[in-house]
Short mmCIF file of C-alpha atoms and ligand atoms in Angstrom, two decimals:
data_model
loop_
_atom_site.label_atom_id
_atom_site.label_comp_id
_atom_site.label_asym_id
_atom_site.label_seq_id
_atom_site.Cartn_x
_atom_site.Cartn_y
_atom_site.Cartn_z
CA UNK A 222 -47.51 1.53 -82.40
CA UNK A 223 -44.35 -0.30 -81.09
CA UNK A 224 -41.57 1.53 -79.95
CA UNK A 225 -37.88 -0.07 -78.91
CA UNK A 226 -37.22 3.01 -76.11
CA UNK A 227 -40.01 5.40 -74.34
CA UNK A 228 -37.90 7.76 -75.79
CA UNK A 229 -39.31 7.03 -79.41
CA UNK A 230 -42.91 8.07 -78.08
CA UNK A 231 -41.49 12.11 -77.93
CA UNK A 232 -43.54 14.17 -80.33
CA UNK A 233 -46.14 13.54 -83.02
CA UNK A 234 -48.56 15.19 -80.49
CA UNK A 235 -52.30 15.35 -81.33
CA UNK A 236 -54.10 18.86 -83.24
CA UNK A 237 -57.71 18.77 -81.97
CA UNK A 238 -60.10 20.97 -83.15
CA UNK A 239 -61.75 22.66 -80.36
CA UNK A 240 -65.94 22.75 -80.24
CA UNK A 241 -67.04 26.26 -81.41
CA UNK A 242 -69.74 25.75 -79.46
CA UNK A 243 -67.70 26.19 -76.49
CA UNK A 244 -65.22 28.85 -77.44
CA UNK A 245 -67.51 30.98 -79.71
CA UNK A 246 -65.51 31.73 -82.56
CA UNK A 247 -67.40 31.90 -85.76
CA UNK A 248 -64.89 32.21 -88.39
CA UNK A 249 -61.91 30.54 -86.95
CA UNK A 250 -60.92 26.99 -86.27
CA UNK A 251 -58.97 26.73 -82.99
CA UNK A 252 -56.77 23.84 -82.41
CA UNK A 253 -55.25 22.54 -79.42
CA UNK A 254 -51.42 21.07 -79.88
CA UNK A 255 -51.91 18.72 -77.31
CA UNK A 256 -47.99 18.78 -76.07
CA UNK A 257 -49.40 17.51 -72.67
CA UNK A 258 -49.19 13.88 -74.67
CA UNK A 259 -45.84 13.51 -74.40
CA UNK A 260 -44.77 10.65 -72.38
CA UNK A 261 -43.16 12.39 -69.82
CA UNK A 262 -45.83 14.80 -69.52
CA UNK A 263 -44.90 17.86 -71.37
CA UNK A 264 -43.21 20.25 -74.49
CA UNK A 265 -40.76 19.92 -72.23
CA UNK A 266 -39.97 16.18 -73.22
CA UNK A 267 -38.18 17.03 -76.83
CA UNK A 268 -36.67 20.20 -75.68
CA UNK A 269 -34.95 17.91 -72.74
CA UNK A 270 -34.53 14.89 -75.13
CA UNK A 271 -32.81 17.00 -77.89
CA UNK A 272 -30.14 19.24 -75.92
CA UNK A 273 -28.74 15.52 -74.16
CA UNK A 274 -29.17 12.84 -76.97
CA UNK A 275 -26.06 13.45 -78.66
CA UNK A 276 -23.86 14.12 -75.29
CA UNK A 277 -25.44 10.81 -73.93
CA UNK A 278 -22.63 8.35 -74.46
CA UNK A 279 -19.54 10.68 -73.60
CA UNK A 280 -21.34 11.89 -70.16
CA UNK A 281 -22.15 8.11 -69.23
CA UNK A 282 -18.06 7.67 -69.89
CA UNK A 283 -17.15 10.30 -67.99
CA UNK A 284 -19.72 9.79 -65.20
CA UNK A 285 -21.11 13.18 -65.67
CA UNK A 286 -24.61 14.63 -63.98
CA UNK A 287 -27.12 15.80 -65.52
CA UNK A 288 -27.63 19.42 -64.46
CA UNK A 289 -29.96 21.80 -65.11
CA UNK A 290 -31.40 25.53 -64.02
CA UNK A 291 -35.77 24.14 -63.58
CA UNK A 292 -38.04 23.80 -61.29
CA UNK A 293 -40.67 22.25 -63.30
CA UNK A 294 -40.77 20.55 -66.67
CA UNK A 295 -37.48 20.24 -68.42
CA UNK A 296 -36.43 18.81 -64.37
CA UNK A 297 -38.89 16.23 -64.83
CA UNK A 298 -38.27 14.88 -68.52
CA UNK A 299 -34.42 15.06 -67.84
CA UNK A 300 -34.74 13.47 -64.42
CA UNK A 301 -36.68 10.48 -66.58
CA UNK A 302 -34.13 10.39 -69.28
CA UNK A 303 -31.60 10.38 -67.07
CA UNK A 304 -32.52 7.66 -65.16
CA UNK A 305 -33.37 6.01 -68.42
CA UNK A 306 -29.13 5.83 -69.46
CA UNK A 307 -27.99 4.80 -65.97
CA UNK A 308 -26.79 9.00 -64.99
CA UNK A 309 -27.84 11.23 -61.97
CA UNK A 310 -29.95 14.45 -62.85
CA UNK A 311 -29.62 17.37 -60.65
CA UNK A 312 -31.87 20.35 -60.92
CA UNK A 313 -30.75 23.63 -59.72
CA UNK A 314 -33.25 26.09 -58.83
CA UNK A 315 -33.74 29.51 -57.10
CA UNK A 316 -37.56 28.76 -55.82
CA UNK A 317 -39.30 24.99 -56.01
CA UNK A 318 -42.66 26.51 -56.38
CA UNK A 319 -44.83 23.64 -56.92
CA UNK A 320 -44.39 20.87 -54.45
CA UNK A 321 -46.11 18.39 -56.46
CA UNK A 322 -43.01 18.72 -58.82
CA UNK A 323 -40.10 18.87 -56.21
CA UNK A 324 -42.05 15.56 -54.99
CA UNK A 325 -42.19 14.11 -58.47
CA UNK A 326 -38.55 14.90 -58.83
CA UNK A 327 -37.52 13.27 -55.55
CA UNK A 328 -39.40 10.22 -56.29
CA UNK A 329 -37.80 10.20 -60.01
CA UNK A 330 -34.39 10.29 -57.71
CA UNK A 331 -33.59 13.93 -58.51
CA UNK A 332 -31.18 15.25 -56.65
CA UNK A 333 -32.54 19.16 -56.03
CA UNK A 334 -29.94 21.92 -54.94
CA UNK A 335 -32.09 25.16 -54.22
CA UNK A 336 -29.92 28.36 -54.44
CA UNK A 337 -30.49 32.06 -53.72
CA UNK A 338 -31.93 33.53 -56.65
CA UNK A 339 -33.73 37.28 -57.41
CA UNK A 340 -35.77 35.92 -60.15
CA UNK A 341 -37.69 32.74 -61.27
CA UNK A 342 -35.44 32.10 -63.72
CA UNK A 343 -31.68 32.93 -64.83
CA UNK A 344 -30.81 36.39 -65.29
CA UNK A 345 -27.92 36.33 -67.27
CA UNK A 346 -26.83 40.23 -67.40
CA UNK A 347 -27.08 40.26 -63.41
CA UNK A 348 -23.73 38.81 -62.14
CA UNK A 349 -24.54 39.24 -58.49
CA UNK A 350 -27.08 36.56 -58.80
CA UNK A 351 -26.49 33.58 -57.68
CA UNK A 352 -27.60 31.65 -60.15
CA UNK A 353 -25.36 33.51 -62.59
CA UNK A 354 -22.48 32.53 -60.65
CA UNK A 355 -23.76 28.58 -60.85
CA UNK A 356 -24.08 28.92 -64.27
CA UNK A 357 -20.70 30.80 -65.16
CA UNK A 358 -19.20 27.74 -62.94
CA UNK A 359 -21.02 24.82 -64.80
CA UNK A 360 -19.66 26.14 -68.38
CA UNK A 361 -16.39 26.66 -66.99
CA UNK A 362 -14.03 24.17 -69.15
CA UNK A 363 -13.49 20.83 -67.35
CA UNK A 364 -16.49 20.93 -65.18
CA UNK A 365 -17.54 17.47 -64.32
CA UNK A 366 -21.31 18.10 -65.18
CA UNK A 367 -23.58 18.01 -68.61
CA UNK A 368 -25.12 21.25 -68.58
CA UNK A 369 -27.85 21.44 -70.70
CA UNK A 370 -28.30 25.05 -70.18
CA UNK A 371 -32.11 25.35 -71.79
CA UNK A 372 -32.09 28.97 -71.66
CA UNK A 373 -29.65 29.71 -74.20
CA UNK A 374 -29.10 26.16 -75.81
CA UNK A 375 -30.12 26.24 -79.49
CA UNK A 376 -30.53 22.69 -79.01
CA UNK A 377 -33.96 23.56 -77.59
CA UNK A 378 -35.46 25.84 -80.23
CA UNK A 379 -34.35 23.26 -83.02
CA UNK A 380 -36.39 20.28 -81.00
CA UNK A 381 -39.61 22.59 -81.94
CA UNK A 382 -38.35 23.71 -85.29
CA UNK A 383 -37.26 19.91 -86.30
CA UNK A 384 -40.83 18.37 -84.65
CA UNK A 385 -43.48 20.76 -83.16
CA UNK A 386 -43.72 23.07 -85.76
CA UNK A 387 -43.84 20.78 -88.82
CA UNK A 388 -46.39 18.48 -86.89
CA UNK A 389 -48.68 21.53 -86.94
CA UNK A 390 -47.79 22.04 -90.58
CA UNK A 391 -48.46 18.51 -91.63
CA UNK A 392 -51.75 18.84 -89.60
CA UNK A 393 -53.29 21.20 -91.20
CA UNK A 394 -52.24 19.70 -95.36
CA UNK A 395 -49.22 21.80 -95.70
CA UNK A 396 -50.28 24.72 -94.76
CA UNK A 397 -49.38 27.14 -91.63
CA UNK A 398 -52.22 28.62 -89.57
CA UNK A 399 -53.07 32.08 -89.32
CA UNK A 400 -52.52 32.63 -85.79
CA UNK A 401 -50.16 30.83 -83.68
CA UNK A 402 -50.28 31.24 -79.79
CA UNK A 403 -47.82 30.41 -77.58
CA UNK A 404 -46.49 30.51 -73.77
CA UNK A 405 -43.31 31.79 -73.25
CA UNK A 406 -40.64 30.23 -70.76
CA UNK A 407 -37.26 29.28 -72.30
CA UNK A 408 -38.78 30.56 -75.42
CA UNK A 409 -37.46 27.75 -77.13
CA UNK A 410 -41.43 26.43 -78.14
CA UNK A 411 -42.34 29.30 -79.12
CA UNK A 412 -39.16 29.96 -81.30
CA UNK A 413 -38.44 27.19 -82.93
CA UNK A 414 -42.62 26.30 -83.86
CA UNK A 415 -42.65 30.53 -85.07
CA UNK A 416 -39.69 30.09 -87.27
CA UNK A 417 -41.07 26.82 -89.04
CA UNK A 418 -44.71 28.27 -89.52
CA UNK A 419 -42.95 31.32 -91.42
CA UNK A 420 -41.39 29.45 -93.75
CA UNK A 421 -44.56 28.60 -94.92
CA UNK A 422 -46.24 31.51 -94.31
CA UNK A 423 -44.40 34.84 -93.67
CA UNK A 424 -47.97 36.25 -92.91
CA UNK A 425 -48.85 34.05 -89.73
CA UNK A 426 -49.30 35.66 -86.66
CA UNK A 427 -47.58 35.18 -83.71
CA UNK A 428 -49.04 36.01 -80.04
CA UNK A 429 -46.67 35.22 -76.93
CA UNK A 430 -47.89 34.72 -73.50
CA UNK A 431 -46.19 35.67 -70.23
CA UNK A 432 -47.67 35.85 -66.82
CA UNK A 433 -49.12 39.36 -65.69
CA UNK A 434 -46.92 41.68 -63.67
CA UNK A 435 -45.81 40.01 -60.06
CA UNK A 436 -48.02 36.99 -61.01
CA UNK A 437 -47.39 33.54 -61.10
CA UNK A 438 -48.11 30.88 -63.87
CA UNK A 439 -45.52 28.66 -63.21
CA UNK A 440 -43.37 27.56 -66.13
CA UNK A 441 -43.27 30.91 -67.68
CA UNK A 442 -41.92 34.28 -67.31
CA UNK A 443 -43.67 37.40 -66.42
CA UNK A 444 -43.71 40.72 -68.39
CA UNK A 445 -40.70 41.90 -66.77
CA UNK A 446 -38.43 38.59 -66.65
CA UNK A 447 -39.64 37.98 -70.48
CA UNK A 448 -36.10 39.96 -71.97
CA UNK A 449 -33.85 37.89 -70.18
CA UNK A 450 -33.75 34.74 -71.57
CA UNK A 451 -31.06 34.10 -74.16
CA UNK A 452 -33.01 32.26 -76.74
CA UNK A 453 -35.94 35.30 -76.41
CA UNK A 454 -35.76 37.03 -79.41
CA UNK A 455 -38.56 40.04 -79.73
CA UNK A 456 -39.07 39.66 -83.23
CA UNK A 457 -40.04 35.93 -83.05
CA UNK A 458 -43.75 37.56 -82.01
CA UNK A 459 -45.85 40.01 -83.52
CA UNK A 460 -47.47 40.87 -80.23
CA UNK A 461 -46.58 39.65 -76.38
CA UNK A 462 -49.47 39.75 -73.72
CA UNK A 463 -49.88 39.20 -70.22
CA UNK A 464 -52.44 36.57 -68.53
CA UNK A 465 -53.11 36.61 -65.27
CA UNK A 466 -53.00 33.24 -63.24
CA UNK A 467 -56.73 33.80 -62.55
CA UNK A 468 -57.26 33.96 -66.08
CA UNK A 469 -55.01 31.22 -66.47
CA UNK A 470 -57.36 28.75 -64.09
CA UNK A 471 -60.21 30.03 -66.12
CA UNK A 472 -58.90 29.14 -69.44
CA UNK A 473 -57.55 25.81 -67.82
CA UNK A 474 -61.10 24.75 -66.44
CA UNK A 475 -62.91 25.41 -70.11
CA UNK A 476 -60.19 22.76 -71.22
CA UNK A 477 -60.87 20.11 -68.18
CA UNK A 478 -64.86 20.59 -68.10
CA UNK A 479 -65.74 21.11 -71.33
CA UNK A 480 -62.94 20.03 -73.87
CA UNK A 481 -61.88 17.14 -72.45
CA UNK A 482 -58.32 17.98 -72.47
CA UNK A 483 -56.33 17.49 -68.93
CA UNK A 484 -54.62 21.23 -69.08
CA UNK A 485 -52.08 23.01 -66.58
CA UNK A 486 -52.18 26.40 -66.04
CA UNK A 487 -50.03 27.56 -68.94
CA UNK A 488 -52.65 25.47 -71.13
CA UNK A 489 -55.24 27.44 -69.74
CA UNK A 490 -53.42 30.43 -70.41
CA UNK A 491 -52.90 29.89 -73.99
CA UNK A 492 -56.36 29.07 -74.47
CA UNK A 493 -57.18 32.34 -72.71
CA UNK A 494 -54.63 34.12 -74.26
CA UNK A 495 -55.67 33.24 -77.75
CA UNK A 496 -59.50 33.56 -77.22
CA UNK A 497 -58.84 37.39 -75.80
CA UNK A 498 -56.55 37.89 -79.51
CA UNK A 499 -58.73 36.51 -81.25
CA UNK A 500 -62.39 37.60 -80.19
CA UNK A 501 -61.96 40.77 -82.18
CA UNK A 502 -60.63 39.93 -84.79
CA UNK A 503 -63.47 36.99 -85.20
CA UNK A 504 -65.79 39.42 -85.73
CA UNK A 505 -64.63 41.01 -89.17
CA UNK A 506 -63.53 38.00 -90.65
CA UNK A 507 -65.49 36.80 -94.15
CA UNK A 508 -63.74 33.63 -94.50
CA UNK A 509 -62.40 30.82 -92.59
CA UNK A 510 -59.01 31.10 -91.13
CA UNK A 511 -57.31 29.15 -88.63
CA UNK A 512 -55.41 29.84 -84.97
CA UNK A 513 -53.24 26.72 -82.91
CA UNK A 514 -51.98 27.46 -79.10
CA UNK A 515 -49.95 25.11 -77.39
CA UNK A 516 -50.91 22.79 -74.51
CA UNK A 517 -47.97 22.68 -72.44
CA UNK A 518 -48.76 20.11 -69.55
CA UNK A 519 -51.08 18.34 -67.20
CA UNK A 520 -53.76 19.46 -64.59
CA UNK A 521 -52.51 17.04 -62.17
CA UNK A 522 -49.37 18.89 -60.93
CA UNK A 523 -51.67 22.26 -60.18
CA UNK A 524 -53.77 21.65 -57.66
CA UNK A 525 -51.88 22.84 -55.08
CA UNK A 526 -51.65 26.38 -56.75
CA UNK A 527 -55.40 25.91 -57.59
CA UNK A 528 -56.36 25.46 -54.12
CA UNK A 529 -54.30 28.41 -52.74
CA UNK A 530 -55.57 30.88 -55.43
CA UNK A 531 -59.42 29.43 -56.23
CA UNK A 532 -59.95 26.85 -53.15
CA UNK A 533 -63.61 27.26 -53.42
CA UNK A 534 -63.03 24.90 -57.17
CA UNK A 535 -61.65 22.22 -54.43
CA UNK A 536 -64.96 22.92 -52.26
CA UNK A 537 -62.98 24.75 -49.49
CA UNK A 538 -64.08 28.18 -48.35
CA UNK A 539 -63.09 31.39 -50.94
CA UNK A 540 -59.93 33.11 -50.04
CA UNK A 541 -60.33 36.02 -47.96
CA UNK A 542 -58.06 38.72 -47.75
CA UNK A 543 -55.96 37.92 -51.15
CA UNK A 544 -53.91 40.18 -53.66
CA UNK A 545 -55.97 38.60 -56.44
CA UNK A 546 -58.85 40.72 -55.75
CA UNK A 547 -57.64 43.95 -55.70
CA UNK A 548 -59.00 46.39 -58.36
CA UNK A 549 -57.08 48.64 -60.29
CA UNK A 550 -58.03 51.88 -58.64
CA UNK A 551 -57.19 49.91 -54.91
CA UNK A 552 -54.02 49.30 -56.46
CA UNK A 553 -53.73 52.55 -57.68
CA UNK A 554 -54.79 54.26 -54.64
CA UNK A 555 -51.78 52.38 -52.44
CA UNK A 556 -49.51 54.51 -50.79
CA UNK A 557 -45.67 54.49 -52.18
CA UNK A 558 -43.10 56.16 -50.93
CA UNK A 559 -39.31 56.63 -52.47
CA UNK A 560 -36.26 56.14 -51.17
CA UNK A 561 -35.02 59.63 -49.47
CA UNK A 562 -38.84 59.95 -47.88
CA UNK A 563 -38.83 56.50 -46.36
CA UNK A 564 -35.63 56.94 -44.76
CA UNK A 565 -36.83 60.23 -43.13
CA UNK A 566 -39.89 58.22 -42.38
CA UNK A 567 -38.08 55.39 -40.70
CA UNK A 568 -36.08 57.62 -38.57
CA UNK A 569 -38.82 59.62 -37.24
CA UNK A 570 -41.97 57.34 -36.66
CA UNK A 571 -40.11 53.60 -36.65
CA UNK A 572 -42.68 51.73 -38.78
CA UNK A 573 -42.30 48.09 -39.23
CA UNK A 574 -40.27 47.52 -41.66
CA UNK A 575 -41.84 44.11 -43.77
CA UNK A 576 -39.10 42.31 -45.86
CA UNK A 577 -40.84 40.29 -48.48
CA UNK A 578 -38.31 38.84 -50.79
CA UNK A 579 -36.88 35.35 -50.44
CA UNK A 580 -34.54 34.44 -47.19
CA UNK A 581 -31.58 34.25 -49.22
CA UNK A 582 -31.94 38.05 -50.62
CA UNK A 583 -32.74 39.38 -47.35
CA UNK A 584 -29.61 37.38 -45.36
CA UNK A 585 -27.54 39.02 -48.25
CA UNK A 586 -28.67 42.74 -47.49
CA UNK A 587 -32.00 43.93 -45.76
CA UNK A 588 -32.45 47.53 -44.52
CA UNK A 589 -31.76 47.51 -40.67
CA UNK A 590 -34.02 46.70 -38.25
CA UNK A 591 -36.71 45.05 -41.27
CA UNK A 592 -38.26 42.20 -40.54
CA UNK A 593 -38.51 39.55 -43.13
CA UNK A 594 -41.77 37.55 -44.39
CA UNK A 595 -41.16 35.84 -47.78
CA UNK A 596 -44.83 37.15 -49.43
CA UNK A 597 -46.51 33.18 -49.69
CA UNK A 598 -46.33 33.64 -46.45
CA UNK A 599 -47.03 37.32 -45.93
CA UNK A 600 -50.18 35.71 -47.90
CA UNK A 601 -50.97 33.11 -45.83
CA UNK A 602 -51.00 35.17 -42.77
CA UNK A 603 -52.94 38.15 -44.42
CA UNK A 604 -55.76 35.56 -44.73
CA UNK A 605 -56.29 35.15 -41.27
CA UNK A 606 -56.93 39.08 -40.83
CA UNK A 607 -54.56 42.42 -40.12
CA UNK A 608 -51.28 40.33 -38.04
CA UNK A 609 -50.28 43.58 -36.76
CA UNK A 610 -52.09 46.61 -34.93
CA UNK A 611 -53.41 49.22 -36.74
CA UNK A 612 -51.58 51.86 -34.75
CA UNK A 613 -48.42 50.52 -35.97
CA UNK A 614 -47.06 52.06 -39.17
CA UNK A 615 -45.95 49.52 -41.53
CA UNK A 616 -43.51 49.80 -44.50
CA UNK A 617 -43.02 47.08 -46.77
CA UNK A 618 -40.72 46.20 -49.60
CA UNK A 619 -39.82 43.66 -52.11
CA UNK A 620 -37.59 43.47 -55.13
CA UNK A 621 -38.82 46.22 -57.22
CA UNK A 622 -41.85 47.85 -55.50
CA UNK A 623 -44.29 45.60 -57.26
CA UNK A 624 -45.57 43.18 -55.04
CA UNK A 625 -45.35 45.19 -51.89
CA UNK A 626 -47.75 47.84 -53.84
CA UNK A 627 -50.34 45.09 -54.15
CA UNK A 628 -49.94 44.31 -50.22
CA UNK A 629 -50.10 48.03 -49.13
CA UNK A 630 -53.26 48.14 -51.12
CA UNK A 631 -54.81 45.31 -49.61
CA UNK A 632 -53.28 46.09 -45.94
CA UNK A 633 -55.43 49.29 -46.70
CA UNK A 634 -58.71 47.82 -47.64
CA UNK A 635 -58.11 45.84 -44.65
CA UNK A 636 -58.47 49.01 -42.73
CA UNK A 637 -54.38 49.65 -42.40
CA UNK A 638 -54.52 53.34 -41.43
CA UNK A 639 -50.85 53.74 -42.72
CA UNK A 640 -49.15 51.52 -44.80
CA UNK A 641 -46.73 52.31 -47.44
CA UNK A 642 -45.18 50.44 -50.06
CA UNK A 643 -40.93 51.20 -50.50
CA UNK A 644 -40.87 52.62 -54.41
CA UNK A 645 -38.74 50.73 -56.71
CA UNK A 646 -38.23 48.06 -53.61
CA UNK A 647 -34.86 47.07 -52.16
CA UNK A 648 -33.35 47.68 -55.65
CA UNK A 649 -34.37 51.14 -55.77
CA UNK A 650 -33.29 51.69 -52.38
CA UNK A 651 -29.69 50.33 -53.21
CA UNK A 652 -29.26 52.07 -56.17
CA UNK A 653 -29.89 55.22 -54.42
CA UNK A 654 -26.81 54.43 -52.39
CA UNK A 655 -29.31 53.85 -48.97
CA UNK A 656 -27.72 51.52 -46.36
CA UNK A 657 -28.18 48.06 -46.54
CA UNK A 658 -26.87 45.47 -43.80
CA UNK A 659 -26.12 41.58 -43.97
CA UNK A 660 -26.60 39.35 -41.67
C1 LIG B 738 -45.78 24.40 -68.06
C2 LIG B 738 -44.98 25.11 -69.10
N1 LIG B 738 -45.60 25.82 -70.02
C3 LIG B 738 -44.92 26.52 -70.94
C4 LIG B 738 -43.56 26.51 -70.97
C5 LIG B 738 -42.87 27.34 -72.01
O1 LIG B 738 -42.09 26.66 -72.90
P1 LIG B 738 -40.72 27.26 -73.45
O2 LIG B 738 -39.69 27.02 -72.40
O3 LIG B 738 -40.46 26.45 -74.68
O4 LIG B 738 -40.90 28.71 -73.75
C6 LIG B 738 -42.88 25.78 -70.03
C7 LIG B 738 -41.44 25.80 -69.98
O5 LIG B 738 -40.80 25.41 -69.04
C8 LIG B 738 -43.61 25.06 -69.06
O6 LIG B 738 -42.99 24.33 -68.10
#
């Protein structure tokens, strides 16, 4: 294979047939798109070669940069290309979660601007967001950047529909398979590959995969953030289900240890994803059908976030103390409290009041007199036992109620006497008109 630019080496990513030995199905043939193959290292390579290839010549004229709302992927591949046609990439994020890739990007000669955000990724219908406000000022006429805007740039979806999803097609003599699994960030993979298989086949299946509520598998959304994307489109799957990062690093070990294929986490979760799907229906099947799930990117990136949630695969003592554990009737047994009664609460008995969003949200408003510990950290120190006394009442908060539930639930198994968890978190309290100050 000789190729005249790197560039050239994007797509016509391996199928491999996984070993039923390992995954169990008996009537199904699961294959792996092995996306991870790409030269940059991900899907994200043709999503991020397609939405700049055109644009290329005019933005080296005009001395544009190379901008961008990631953390992650599309970052890297872009940071490459740009590099590749003499430009400057900059990515613009809310929350570098992974250091290995704010590293990466660095060393690629990224520059990294990281703004105040609410969510992981661009909310578009929230225009107190920060990010909205970046992104409303990039596509403002005569802005001096290329925006390549991969959340609602049809560019993206057509990279899949023009390569990934005929690839698979080709792959498997013309014909679609029956199931088709996918991970869902931009949406654009999943998109573009679902239109293209029902062309050939309005009867294939389509699963999408999004991280479990207030988890984190990074490159994709989570059940709530899923609607917000402007390439998501609901009808593109025929089902949507969460995975849980635990069950994320599960699926992604099965693909390192016994398939030989060098997974991430949203790998792992597809594999997961698709064996959970498909288990059932396995079993009533009387002839052979066929299922493909997408393997986004590379192990190597993740083992930072293995090693905080499943240290004891990195031979370092189990994680005491963590959120992960929880069972549903702990969680379900956590006390929450609304609005009007936490305000009666605060001004009688003073609890603590624990701020756990981001810096940048809690410097914008934060109920008076809260303290704030962004939740990794809250984490961190919950590991190390209860970092308060137990005669202090303690209220904590977050966006939307979610994550401080899980807290308050483990504060209690901790043996928190009284700990409560602020209902509908500091949006809730807000809404309902409560006071909020800035600092
Ligand atoms: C690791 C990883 N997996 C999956 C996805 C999902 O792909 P898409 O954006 O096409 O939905 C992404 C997107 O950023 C990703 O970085």
């Amino acid at each position: 294979m000789r190729y005249n630019s790197i560039t050239e080496a994007i797509g016509n990513t391996p199928l491999v047939r996984l070993d039923p030995a390992v995954h169990g199905l008996r009537n199904i043939d699961l294959y792996a798109k092995l996306e991870l193959l790409n030269p940059f290292g991900s899907v994200k390579d043709r999503a991020a070669w397609n939405m700049v290839r055109a644009g290329l010549p005019g933005a080296r004229e005009r001395g544009e940069t190379i901008v961008e709302l990631s953390s992650g992927n599309t970052a890297k591949a872009l940071a490459v290309i740009a590099g590749l046609h003499g430009l400057t990439f900059k990515s613009v994020t809310n929350r570098m979660r992974v250091p290995e890739i704010k590293d990466l990007l660095l060393l690629l000669g990224a520059e990294i601007e990281e703004l105040p955000g609410q969510t992981e990724c661009l909310d578009p219908t929230d225009t107190e967001d920060p990010l909205t406000r970046f992104h409303q000022e990039l596509t403002r006429p005569g802005a001096t950047h290329f925006h390549t805007d991969q959340y609602f740039n049809a560019l993206n979806t057509e990279a899949h529909a023009a390569g990934t999803g005929p690839e698979i097609v080709a792959d498997l003599d013309g014909r679609a398979p029956d199931w088709f699994v996918a991970c869902v960030g931009t949406a654009g993979s999943s998109t573009g590959v679902a239109r293209v298989l029902r062309e050939y086949d309005p009867a294939v299946r389509v699963v999408g995969l999004v991280a479990q509520k207030s988890d984190f598998v990074p490159g994709i959304r989570n059940v709530d953030e899923v609607h917000e994307v402007g390439l998501f489109d609901p009808a593109t799957y025929d089902t949507i289900e969460p995975v849980s990062s635990d069950e994320a690093i599960d699926g992604m070990l099965t693909l390192v240890r016994r398939c030989g294929i060098l997974a991430g986490p949203t790998g792992g979760a597809a594999y997961f994803g698709a064996l959970r799907h498909l288990r059932p229906l396995d079993a009533e099947l009387t002839e052979r059908r066929t299922a493909v799930f997408i393997v986004c990117d590379r192990v190597e990136s993740y083992l930072g976030y293995v090693r905080q949630r499943r240290p004891e695969l990195l031979g370092l003592p189990p994680v005491k103390n963590s959120v992960a554990t929880l069972t549903d009737s702990e969680i379900r047994a956590a006390t929450v409290i609304d609005t009007a009664d936490a305000q009666k609460w605060i001004a009688v008995q003073r609890p603590l009041v624990i701020d756990l969003r981001s810096p940048f949200a809690y410097a914008a408003l934060h109920i008076a007199g809260s303290v704030n510990i962004v939740d990794e950290l809250f984490d961190e120190l919950l590991r190390g036992g209860l970092p308060f006394s137990k005669r202090q009442p303690v209220l904590l908060a977050c966006p939307v109620g979610e994550k401080s539930a899980l807290y308050a639930a483990l504060l209690t198994r901790m043996g928190h006497p009284d700990v409560r968890s602020l209902a509908g978190g500091i949006i809730a309290w807000r809404d309902a008109g409560a006071p909020l100050v800035r600092d």
